[in-house]
Tab-separated table of C-alpha atoms in Angstrom:
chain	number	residue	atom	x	y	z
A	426	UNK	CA	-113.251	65.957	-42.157
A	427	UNK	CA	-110.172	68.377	-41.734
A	428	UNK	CA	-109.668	67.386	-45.245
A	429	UNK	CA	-112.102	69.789	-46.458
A	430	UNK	CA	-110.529	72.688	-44.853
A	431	UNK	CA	-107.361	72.054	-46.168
A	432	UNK	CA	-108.169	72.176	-49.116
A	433	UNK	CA	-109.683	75.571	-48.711
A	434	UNK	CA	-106.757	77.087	-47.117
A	435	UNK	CA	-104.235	75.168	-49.424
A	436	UNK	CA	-106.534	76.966	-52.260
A	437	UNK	CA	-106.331	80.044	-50.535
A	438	UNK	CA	-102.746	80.327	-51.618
A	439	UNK	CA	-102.902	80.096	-55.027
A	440	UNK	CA	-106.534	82.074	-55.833
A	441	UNK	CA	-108.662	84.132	-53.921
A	442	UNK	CA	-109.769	84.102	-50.518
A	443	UNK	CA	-113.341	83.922	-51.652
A	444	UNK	CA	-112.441	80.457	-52.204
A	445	UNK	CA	-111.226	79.664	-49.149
A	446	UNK	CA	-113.836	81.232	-47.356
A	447	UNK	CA	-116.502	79.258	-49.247
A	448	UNK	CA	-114.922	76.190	-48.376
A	449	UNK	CA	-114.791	77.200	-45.057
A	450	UNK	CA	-118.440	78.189	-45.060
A	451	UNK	CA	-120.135	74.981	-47.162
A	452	UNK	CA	-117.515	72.411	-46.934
A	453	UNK	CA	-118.833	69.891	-44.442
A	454	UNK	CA	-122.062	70.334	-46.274
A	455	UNK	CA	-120.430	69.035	-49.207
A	456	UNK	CA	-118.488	65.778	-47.550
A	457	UNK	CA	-122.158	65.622	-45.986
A	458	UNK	CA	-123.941	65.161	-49.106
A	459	UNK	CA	-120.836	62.618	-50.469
A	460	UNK	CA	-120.647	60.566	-47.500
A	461	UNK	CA	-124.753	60.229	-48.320
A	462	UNK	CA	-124.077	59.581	-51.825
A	463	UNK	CA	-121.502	56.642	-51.137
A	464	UNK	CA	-122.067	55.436	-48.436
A	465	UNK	CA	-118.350	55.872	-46.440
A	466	UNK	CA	-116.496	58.529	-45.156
A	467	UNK	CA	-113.105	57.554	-47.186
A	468	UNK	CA	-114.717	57.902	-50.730
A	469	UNK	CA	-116.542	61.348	-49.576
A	470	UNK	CA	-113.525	62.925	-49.129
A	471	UNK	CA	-112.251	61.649	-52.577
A	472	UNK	CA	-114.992	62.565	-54.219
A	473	UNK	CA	-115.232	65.958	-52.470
A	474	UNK	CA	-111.585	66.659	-52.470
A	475	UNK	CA	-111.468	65.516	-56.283
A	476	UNK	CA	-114.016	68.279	-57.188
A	477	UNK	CA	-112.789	71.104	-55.011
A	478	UNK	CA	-109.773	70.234	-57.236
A	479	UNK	CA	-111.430	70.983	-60.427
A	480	UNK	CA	-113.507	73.593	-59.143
A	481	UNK	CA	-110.668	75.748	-57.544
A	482	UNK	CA	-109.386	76.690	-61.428
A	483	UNK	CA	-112.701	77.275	-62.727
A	484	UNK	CA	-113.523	79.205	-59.426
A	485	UNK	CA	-114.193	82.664	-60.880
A	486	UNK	CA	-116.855	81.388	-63.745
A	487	UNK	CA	-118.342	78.973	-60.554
A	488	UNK	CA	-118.827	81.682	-58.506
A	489	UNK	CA	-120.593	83.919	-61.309
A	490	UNK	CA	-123.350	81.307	-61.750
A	491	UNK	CA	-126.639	80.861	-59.804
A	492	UNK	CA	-126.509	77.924	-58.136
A	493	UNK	CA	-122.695	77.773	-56.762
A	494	UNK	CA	-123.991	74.589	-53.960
A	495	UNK	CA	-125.849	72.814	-56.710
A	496	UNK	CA	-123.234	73.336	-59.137
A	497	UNK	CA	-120.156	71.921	-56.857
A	498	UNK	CA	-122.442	68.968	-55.640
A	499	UNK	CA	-122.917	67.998	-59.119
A	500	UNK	CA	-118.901	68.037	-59.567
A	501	UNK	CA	-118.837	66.080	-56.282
A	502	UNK	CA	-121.501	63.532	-57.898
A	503	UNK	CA	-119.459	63.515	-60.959
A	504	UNK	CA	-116.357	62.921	-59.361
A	505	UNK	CA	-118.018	60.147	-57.872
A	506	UNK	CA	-119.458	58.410	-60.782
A	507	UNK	CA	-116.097	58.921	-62.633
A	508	UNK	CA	-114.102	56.588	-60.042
A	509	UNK	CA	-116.493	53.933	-60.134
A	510	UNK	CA	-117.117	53.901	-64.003
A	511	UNK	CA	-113.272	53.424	-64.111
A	512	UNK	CA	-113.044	50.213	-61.876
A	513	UNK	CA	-116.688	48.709	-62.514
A	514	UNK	CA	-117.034	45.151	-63.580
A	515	UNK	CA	-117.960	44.751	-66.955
A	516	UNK	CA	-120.544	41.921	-68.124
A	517	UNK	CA	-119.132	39.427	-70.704
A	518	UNK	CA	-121.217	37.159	-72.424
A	519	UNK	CA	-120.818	33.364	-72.059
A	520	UNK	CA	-121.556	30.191	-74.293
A	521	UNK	CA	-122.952	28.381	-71.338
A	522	UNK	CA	-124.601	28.955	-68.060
A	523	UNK	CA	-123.196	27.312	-64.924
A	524	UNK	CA	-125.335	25.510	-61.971
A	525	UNK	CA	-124.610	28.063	-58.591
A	526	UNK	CA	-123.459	24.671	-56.907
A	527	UNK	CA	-121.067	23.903	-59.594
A	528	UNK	CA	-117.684	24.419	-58.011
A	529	UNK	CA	-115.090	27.397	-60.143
A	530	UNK	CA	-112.356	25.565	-61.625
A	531	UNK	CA	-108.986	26.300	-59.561
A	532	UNK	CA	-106.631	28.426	-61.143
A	533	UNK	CA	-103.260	27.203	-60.839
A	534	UNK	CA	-102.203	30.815	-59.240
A	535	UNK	CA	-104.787	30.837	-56.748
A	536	UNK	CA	-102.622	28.585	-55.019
A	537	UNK	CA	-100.411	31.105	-53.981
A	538	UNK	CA	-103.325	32.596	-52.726
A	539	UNK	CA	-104.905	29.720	-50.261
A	540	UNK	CA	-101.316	29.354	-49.237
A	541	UNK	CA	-100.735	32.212	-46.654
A	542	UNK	CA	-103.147	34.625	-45.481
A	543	UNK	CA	-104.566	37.728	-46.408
A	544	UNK	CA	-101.986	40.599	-45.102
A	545	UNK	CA	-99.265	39.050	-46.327
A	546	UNK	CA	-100.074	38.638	-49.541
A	547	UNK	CA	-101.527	42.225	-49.372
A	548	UNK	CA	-97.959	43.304	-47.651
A	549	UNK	CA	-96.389	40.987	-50.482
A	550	UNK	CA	-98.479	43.175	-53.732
A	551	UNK	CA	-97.133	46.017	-51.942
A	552	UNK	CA	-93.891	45.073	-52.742
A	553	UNK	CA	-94.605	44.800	-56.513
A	554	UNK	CA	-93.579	47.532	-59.220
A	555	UNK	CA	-96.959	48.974	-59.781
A	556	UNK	CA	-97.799	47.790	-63.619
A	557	UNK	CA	-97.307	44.350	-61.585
A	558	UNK	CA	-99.413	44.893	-59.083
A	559	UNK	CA	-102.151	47.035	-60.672
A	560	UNK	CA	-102.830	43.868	-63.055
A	561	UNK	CA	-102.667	41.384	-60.415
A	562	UNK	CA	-105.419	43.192	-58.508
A	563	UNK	CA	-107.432	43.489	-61.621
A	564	UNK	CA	-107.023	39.924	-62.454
A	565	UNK	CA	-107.613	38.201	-59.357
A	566	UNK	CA	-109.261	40.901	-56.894
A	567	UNK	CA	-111.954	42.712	-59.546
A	568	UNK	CA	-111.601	39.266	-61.956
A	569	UNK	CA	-110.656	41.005	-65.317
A	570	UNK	CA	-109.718	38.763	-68.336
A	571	UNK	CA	-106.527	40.195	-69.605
A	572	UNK	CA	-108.072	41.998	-72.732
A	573	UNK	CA	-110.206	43.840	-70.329
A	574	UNK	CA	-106.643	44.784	-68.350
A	575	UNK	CA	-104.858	45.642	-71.116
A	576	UNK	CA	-108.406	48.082	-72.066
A	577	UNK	CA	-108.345	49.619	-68.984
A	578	UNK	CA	-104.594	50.145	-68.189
A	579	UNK	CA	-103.646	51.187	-72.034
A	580	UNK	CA	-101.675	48.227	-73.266
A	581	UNK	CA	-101.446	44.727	-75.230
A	582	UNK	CA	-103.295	42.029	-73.900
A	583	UNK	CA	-99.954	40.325	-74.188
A	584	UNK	CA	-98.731	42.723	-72.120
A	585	UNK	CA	-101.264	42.672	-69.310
A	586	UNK	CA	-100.830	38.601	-69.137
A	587	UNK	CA	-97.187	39.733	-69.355
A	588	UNK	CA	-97.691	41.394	-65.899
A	589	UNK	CA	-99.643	39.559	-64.040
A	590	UNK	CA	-97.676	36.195	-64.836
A	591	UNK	CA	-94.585	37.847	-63.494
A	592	UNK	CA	-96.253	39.823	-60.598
A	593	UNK	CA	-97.311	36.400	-59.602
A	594	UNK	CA	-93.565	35.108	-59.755
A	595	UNK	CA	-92.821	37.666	-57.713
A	596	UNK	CA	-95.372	36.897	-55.333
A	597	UNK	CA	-94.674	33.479	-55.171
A	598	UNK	CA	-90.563	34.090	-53.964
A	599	UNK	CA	-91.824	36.730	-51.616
A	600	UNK	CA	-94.354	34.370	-50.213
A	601	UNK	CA	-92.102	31.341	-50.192
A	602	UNK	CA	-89.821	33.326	-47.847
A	603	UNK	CA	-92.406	35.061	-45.815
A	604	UNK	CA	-93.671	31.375	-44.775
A	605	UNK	CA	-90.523	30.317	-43.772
């Protein structure tokens, strides 16, 4: 919740204090209204601290119109809608419809996976470069196929598979060692 105010009197240094003080003044209103809008406190401070961001070099036309709350909540719902849009799952079509019993066929890296426990292969991505651990995620945490990956990153499919193979080799050594 701090958050908010720092923002304000980081603003304050580079535009007017009308900025600040407006902050000040409707600030926890605002990280109100996002924590309402997604549910945790983490993502309303994003989403809030995202459109201060935007709104602090537009301040003097924000200011000028009506509705200043109403405008800045719609940047905070926009800022909102813009993060999820960016990671949301996207439906593929498929040639054939599987039972909810049938078991998923194993993929070969999941292996990796079922071998050591969560944190350290969550302390072991950490250790990746980021193109290498940015695809893994998206491949095996949000369950991307690798054209999707390469969509949403800016790059070759090839490359994305690229990646995520090696990220995995990676993951693998660091893994290997951890469990001895």
């Amino acid at each position: 919740m701090e958050s908010v105010a720092a923002i304000g009197r980081h603003g304050a240094e580079k535009t007017s204090d009308d900025f600040a003080a407006y902050v000040e003044a409707r600030g926890q209103a605002l990280l109100r209204f996002a924590y309402v809008l997604t549910g945790n406190a983490a993502d309303a401070q994003d989403a809030v601290q995202i459109a201060l961001s935007r709104a602090l070099p537009k301040w003097d036309h924000i200011r000028s119109v009506d509705g200043v709350d109403a405008y800045l909540r719609r940047m905070v719902v926009n800022a909102h809608v813009s993060a999820w849009r960016r990671f949301r799952r996207k439906e593929s079509p498929v040639s054939e419809v599987r039972s909810v019993d049938e078991p998923l066929a194993a993929d070969p890296a999941d292996t990796v996976l079922d071998a050591v426990s969560d944190e350290a292969v969550w302390q072991a991505c950490s250790q990746l470069v980021k193109p290498q651990r940015v695809a893994i995620v998206l491949r095996y945490y949000e369950g991307l196929s690798f054209k999707e990956i390469g969509e949403l990153v800016g790059c070759p499919e090839t490359t994305a598979r690229s990646r995520v193979f090696r990220g995995l080799a990676v993951l693998r050594d660091l893994v290997e060692v951890e469990a001895r």
